[in-house]
Coordinates of N, CA and C and ligand atoms in Angstrom, one line a residue:
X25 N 4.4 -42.5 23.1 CA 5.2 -41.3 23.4 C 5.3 -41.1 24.9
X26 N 4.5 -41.5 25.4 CA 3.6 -41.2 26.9 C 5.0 -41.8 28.1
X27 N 4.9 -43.4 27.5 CA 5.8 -44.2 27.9 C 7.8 -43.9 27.7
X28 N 7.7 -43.5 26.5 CA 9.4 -42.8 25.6 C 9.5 -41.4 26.8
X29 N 8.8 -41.3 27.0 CA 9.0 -39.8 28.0 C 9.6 -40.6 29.3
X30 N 8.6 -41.2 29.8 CA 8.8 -41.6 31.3 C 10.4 -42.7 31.1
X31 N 10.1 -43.0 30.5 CA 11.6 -44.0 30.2 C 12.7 -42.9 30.7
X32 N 13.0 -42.3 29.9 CA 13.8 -41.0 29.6 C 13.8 -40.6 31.3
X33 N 13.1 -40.0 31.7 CA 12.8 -39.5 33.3 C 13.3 -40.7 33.7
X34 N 13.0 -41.7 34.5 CA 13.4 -43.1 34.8 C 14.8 -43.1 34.6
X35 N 15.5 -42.9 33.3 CA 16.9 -43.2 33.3 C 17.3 -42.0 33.9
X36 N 17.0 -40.9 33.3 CA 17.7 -39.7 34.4 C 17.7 -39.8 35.8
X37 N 16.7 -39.9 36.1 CA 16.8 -40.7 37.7 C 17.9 -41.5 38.4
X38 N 17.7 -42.4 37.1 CA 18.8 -43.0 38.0 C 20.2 -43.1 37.8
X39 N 20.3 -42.3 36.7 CA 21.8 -41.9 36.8 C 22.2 -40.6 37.7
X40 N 20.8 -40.0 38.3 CA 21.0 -38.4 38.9 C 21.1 -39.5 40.3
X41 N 20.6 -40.7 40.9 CA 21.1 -41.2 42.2 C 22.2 -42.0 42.2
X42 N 22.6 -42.9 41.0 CA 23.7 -43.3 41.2 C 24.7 -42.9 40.7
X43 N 24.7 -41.7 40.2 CA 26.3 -41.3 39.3 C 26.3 -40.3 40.5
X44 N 26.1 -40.3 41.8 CA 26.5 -39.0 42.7 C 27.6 -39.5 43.5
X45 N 28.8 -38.9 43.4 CA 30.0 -39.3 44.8 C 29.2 -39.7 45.9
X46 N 30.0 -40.6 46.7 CA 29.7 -40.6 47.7 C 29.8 -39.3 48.9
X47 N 28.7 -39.3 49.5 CA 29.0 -37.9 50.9 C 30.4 -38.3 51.2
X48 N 30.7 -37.0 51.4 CA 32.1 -36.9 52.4 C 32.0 -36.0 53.9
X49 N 31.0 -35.4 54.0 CA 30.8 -34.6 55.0 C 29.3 -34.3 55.4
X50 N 29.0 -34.9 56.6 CA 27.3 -34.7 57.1 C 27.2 -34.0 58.6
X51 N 27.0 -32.6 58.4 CA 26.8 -32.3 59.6 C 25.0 -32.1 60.4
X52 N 24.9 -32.6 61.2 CA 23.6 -32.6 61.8 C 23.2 -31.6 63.2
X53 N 22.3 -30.9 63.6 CA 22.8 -30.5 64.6 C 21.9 -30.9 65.8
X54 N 22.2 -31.3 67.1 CA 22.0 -32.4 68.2 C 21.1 -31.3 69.2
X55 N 21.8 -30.1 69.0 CA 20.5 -29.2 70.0 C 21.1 -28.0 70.2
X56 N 20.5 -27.1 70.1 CA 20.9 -26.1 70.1 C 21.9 -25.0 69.3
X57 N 23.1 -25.1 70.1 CA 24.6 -25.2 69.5 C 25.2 -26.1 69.1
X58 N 24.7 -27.0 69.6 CA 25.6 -28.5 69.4 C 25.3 -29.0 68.2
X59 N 26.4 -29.5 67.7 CA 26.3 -30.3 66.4 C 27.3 -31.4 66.5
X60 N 26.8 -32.2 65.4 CA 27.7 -34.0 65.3 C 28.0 -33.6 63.5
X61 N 29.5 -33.4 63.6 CA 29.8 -33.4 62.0 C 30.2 -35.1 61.8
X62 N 30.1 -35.7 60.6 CA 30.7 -37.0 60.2 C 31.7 -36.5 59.0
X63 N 33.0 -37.2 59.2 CA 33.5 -37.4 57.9 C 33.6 -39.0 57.8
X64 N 34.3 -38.9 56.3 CA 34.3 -40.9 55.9 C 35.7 -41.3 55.4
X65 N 35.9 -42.1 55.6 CA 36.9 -42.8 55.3 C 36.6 -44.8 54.1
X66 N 37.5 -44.1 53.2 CA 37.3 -45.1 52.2 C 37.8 -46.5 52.9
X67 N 37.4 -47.1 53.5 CA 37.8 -48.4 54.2 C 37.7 -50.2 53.1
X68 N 38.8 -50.2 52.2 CA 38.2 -51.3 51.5 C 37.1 -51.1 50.5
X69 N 36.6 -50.1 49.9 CA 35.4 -49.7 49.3 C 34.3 -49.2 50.3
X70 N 34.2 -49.5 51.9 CA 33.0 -49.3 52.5 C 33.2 -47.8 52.8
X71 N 32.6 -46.9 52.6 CA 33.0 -45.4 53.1 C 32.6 -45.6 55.0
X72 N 33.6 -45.6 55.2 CA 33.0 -46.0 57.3 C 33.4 -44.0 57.8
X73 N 32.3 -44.4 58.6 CA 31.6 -43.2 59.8 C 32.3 -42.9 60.2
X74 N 33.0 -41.4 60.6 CA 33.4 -41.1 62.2 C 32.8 -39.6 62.4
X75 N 32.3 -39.9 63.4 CA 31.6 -38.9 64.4 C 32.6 -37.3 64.6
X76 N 32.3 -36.5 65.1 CA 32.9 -35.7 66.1 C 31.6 -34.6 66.4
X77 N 32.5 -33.7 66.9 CA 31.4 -32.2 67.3 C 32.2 -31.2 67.4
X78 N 30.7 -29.9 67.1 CA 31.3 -28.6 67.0 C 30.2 -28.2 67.8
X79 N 30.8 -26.6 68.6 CA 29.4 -26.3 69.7 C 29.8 -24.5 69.1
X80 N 28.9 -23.8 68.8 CA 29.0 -22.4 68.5 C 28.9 -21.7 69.3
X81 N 29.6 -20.7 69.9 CA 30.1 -20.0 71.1 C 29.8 -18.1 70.8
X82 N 29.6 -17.7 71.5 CA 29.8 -16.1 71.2 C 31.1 -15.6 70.5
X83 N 32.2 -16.6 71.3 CA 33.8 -16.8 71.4 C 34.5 -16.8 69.6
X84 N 33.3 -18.1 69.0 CA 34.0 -18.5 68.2 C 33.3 -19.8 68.4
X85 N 34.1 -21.0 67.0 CA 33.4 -22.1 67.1 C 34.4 -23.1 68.1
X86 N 34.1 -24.4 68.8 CA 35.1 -25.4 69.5 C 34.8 -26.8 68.9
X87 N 35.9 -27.1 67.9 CA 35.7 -28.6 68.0 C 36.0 -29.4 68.5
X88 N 35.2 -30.3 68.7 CA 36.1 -31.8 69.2 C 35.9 -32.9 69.0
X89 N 37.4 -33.2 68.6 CA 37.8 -33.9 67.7 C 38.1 -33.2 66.0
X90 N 39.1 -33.6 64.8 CA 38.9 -33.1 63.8 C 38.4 -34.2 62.9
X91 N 38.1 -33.6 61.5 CA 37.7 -34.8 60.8 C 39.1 -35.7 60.5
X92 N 38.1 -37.0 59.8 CA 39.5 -38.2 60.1 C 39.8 -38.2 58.1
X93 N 39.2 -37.4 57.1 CA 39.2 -37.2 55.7 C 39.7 -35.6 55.6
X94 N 40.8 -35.6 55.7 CA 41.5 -34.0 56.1 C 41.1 -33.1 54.8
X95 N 40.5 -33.7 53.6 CA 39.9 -33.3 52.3 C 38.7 -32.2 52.7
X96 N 38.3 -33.0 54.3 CA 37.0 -32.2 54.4 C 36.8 -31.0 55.7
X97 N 37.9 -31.2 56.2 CA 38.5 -29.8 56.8 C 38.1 -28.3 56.0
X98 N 38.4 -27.9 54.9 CA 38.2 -26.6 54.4 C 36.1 -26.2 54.4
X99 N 35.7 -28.1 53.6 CA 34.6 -27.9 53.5 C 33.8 -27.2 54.6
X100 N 34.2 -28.0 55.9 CA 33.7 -27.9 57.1 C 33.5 -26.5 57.6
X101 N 34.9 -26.0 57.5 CA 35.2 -24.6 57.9 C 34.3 -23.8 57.1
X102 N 34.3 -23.8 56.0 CA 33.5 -23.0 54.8 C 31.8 -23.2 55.0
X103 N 31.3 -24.4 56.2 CA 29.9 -24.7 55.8 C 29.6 -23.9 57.5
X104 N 30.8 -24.2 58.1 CA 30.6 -23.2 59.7 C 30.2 -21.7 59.6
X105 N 31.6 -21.0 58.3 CA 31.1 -19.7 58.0 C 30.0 -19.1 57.4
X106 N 29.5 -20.2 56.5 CA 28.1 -19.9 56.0 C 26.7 -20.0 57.2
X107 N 26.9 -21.3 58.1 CA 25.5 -21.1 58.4 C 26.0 -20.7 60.1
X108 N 27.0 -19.9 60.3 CA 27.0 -19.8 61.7 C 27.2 -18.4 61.7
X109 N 27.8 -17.9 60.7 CA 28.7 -16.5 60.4 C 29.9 -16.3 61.7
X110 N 30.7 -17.5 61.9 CA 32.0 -17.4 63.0 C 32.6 -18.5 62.3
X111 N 33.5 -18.5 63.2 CA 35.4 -19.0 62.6 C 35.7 -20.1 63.9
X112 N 36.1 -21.1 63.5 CA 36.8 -22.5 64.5 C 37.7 -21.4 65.4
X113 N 37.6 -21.3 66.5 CA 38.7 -20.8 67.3 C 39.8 -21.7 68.5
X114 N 38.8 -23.0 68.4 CA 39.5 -23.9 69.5 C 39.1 -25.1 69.0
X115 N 40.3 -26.0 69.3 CA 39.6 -27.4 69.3 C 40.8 -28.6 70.2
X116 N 39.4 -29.5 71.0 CA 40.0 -30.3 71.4 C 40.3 -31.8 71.0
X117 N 41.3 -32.8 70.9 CA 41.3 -34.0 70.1 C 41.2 -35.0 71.8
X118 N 40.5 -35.9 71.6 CA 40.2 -36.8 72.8 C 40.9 -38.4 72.6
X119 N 41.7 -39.2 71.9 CA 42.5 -39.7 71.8 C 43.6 -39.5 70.6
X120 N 44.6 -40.3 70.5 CA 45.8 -39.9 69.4 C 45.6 -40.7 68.0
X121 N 44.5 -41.9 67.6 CA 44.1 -41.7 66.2 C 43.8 -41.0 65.0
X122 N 44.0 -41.2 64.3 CA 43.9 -40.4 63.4 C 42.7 -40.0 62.7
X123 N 41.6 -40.8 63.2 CA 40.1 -40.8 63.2 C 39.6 -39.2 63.7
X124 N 40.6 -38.7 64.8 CA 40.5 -38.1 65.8 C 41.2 -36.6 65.6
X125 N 42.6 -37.3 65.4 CA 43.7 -36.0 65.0 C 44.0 -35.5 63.5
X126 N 43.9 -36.3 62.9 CA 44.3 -36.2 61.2 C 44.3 -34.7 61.0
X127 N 43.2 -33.7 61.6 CA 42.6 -32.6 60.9 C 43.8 -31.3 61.9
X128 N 44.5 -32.2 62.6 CA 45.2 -30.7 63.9 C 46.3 -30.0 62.9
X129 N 46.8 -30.6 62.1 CA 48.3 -29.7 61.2 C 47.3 -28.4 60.8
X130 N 46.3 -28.7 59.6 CA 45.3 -28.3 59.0 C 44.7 -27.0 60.0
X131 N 44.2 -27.6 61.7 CA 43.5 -26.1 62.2 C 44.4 -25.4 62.9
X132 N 46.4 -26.0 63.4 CA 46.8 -25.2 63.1 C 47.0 -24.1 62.6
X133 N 47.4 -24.7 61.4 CA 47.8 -23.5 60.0 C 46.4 -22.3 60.0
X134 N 45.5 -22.7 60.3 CA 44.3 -21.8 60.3 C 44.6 -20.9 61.3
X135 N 44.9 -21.2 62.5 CA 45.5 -20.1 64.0 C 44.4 -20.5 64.6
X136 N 43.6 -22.3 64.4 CA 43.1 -22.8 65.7 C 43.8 -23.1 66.8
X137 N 43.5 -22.8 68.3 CA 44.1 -23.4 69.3 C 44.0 -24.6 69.1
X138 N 44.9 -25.4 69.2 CA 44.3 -27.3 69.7 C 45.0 -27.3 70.9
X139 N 44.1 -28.6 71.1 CA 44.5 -29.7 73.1 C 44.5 -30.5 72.9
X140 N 45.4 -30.8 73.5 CA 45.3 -32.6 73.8 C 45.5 -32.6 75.3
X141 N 45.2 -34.4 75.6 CA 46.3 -34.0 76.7 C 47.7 -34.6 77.0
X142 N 48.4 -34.5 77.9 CA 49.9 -35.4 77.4 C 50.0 -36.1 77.2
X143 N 48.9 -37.8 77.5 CA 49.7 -38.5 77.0 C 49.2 -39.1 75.6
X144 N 48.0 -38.2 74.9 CA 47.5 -38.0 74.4 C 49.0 -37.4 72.7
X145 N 49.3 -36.2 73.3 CA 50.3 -35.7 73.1 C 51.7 -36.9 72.4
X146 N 51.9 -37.7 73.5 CA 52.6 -38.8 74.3 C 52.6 -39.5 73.0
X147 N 51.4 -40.1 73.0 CA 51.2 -41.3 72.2 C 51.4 -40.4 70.5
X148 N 51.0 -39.6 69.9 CA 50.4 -38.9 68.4 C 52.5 -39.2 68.4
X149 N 53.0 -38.3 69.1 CA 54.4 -38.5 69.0 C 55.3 -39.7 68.8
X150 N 54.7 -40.7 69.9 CA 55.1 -41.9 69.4 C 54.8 -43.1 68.1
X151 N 53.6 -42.3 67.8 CA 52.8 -43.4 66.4 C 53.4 -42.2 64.9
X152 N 53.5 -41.1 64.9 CA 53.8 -40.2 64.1 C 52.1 -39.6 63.5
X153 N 51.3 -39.4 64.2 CA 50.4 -38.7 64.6 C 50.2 -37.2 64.5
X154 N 49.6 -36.3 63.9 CA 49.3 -35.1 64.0 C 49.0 -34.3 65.6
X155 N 49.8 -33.5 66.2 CA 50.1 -33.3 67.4 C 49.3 -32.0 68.0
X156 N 48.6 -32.3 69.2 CA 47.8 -30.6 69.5 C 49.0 -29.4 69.6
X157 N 48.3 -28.4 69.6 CA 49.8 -27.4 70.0 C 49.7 -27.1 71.8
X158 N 48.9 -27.3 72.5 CA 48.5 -27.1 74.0 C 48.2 -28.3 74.4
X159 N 49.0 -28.9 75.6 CA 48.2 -29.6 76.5 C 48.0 -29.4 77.4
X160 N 47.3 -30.4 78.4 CA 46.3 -30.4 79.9 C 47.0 -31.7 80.4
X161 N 47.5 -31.6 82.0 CA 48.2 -32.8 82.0 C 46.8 -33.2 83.1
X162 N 45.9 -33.2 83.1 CA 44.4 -33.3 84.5 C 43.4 -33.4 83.6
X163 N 42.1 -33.8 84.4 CA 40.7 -33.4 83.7 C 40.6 -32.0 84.0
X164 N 40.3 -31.2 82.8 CA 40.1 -29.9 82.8 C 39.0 -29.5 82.5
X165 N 38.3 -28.5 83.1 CA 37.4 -27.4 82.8 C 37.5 -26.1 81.5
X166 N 37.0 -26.0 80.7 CA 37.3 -24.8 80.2 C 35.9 -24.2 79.7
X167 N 36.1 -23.1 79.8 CA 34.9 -21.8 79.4 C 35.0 -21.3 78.6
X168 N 34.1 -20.9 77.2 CA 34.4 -20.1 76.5 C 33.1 -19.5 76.1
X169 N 32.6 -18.5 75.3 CA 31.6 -17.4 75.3 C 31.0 -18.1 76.9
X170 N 29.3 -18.0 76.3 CA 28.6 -18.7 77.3 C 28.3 -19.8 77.9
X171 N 29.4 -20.8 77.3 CA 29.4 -22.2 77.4 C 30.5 -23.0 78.0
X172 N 30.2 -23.5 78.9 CA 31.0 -24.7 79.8 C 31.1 -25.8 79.6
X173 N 32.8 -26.5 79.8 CA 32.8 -28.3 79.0 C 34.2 -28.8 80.1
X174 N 33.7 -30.0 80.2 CA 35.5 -30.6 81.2 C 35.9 -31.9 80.0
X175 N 37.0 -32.0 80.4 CA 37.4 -33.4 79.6 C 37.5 -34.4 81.2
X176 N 37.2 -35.5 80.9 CA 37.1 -36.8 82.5 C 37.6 -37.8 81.4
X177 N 38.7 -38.2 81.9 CA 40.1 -39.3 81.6 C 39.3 -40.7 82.8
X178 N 38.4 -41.6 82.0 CA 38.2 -42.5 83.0 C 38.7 -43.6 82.9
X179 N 40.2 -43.8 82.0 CA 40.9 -44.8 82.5 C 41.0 -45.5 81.3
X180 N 41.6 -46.6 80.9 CA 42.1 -47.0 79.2 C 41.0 -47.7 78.6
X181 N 40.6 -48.3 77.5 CA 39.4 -48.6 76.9 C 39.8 -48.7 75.6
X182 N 39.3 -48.3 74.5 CA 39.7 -48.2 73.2 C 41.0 -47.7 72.7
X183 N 41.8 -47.1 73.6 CA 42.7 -46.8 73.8 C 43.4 -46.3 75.1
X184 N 45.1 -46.5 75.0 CA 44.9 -46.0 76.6 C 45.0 -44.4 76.8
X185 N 45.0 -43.9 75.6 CA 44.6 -42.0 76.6 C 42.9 -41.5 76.6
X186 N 42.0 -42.7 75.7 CA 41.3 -41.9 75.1 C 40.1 -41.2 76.6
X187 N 39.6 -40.0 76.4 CA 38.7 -39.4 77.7 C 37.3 -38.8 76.9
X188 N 36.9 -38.5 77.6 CA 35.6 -38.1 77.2 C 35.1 -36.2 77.4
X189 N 34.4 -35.9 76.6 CA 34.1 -34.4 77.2 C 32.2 -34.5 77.2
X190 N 32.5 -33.2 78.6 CA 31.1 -33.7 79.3 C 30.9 -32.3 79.1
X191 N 29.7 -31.7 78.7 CA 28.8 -30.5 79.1 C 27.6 -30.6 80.1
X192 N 28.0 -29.9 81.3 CA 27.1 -30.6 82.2 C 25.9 -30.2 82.4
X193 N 25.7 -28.5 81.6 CA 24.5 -27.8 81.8 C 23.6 -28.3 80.7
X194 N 24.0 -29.1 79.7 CA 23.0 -29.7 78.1 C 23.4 -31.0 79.0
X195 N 23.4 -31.8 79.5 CA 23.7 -33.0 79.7 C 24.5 -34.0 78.4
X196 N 25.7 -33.4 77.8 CA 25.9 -34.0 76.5 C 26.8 -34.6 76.5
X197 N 27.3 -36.2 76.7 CA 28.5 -36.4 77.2 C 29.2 -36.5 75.4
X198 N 30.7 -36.5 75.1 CA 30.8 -36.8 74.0 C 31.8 -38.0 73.8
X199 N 31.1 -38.8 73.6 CA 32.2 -40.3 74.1 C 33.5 -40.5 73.5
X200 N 33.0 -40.5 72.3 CA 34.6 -40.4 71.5 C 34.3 -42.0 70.9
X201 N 35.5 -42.8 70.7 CA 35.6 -44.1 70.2 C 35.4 -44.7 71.5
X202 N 36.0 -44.4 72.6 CA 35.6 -44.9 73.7 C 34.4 -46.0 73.7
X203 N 33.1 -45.2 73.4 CA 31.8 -45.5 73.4 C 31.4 -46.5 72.0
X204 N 30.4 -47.1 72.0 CA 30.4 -47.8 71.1 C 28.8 -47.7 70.9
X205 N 28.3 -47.3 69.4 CA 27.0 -46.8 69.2 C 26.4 -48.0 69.2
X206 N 25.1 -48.1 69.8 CA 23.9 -49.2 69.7 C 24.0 -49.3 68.5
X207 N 24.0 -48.9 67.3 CA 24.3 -49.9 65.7 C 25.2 -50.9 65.7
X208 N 26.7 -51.0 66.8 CA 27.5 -51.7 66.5 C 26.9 -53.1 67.0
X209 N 27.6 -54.2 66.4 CA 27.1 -55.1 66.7 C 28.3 -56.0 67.1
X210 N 29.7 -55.5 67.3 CA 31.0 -56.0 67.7 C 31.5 -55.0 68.4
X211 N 32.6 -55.3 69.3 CA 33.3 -54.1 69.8 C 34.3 -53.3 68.9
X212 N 34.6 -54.0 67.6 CA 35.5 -53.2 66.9 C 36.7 -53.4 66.7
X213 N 37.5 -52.1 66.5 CA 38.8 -52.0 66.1 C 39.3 -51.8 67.9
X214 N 40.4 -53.2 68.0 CA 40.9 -53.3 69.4 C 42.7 -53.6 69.1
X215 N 42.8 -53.3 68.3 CA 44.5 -53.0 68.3 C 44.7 -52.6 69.3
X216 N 44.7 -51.4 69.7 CA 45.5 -51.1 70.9 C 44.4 -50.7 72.0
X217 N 43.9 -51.6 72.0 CA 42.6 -51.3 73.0 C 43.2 -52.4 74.4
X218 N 42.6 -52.0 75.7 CA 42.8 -52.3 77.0 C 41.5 -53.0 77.5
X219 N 41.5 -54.5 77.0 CA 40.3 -55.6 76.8 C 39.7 -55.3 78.5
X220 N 41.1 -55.8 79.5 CA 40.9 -55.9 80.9 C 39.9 -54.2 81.5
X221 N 40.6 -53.3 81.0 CA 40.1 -52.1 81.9 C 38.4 -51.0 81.1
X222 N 38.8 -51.9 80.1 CA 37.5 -51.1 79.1 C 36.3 -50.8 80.1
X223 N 35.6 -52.3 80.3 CA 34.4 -51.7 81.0 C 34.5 -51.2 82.6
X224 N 35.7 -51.0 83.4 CA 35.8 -50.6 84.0 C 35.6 -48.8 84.3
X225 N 36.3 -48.5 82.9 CA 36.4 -47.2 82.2 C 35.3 -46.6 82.1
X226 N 34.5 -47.4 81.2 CA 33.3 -46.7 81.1 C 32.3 -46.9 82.5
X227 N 32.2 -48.1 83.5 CA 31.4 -47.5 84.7 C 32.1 -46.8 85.4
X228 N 33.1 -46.3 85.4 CA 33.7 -44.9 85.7 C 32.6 -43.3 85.1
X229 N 32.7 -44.0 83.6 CA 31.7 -42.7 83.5 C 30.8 -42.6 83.7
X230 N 29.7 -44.1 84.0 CA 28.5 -44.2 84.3 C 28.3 -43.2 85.7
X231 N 29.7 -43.6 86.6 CA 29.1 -43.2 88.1 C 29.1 -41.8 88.3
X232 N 29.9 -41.2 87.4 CA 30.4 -40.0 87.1 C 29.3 -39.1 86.5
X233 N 28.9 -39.7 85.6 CA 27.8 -38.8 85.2 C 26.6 -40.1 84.5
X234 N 25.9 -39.5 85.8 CA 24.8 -40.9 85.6 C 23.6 -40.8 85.0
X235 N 23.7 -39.6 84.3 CA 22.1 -38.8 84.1 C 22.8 -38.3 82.6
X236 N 22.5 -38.8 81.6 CA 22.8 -38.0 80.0 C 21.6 -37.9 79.0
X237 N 21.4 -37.2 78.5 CA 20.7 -37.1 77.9 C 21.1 -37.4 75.7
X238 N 22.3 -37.3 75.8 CA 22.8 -37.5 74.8 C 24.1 -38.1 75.1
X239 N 24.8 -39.2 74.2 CA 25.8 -40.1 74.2 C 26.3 -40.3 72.7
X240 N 27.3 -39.2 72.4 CA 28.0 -39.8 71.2 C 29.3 -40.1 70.8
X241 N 29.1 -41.6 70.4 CA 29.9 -42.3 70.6 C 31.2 -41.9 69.1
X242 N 32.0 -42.6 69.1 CA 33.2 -42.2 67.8 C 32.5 -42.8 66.4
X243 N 31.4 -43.6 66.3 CA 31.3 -43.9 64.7 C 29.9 -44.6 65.1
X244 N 29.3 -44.1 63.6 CA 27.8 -44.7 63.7 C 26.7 -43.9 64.3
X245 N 25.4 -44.9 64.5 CA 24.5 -43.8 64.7 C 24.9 -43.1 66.5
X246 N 24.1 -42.0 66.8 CA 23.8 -41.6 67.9 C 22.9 -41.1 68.1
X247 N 21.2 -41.4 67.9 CA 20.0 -41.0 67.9 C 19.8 -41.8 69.1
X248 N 20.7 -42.8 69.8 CA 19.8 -43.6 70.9 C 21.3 -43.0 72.5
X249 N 20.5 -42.7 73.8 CA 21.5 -42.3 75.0 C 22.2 -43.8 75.3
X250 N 21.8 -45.0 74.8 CA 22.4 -46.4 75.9 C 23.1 -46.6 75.6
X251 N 24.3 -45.9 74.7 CA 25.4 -46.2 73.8 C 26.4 -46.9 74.8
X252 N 26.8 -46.4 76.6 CA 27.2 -46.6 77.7 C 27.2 -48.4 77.8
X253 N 26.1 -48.4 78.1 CA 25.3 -49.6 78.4 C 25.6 -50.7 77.5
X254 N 25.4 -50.6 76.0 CA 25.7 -51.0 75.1 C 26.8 -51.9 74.9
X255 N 27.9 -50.8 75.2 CA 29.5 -50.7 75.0 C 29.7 -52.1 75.9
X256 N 29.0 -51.9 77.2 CA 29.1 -53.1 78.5 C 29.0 -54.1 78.1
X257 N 27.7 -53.9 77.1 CA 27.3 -55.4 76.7 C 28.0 -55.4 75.6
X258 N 29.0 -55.1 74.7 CA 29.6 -55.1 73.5 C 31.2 -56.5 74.4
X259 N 31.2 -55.9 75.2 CA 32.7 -55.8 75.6 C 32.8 -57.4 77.0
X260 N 30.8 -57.7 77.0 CA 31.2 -58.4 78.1 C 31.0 -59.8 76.8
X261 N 30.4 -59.6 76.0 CA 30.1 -60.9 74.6 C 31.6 -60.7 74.0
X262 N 32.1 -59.9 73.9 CA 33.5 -60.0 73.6 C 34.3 -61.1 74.6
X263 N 34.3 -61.1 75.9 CA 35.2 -62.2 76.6 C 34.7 -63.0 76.9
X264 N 32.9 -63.8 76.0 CA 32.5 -65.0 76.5 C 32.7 -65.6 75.1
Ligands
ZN16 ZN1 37.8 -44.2 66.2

């Protein structure tokens, strides 16, 4: 009987781990305010990563970047109001993928601000892209409650608008696809990627901001800062 029991538990088991959907939405939070949401995308059966962030503000909440599984937009919003008690008020998209933008029609219609910047803008219009409703034609500064962030455009790489946003008082850079997480072990998806200027790009942001303390890159893990470093060495085994 002893055994008829545990059997019974054992199969429940394992139908309670394997009959569960796959996650569609993991958010973690990086320090403080800061958080790294992930949504997934059914890639061929592999559910693949993408990164973004949300930082909680007196103001309201700021994303950046949206999710790239626009299914998980309401979720997100609905998991912000519960453990933050505030509302998405702004968000920025840091290249024109869809990894990146998918989610802007969606925080539209909500009465999110979005940004891009033009050619950012530029490009979403030329691929038929989900479009910010504000752009910045510069690296910009912007402030909201008690919290400070710039975007720094350091030149083509994974794409050619994609830039980065830097918080300079948390040291948090947020790489975007740009950056390439120490799990990867290729440089990736290079469609329209700029082989010649990449790592040029990124020691642009090394020189720029040479001190991080956090580095998150567009997909995969980001528990390690040498994601920078990484990418160098991703991109220099890429042209040998
Ligand atoms: Zn990406």
């Amino acid at each position: 009987m002893r055994y008829f029991v545990l059997i019974i538990i054992l199969l429940l088991s394992y139908n309670y781990i394997w009959g569960q959907s796959p996650q569609k939405l993991r958010i973690s939070q990086l320090k403080d305010n800061f958080y790294v949401y992930t949504t997934y995308k059914d890639l061929g059966g592999y559910m693949f990563p993408s990164n973004s962030m949300y930082l909680v503000t007196k103001e309201g909440v700021v994303m950046f970047d949206t999710p790239w599984d626009t299914s998980q937009c309401q979720p997100l919003f609905d998991s912000i109001s519960a453990r933050h008690q505030s509302k998405v008020v702004m968000a920025i998209v840091t290249h024109y993928h869809d990894d990146r933008t998918a989610g802007l029609e969606f925080l539209r219609n909500a009465g999110v601000m979005t940004y891009s910047s033009k050619l950012t803008y530029e490009l979403c219009t030329e691929f038929n892209e989900a479009r910010a409703e504000y752009i910045f034609t510069k690296d910009t500064s912007f402030s909201i409650g008690e919290y400070g962030f710039e975007t720094f455009y350091p030149g083509e790489g994974h794409t050619r608008d994609n830039l980065v946003i830097w918080f300079g008082k948390q040291k948090i850079l947020y790489g975007g696809c740009l950056v390439k997480s120490t799990e990867n072990k290729s440089i990736g998806n290079i469609k329209d990627a700029n082989m010649s200027e990449w790592d040029v790009s990124i020691r642009n942001i090394i020189k720029k901001y040479p001190k991080t303390k956090y580095v998150i890159p567009g997909h995969f893990d980001w528990k390690s800062n040498q994601s920078l470093n990484h990418t160098l060495n991703l991109l220099k085994q890429h042209k040998n």
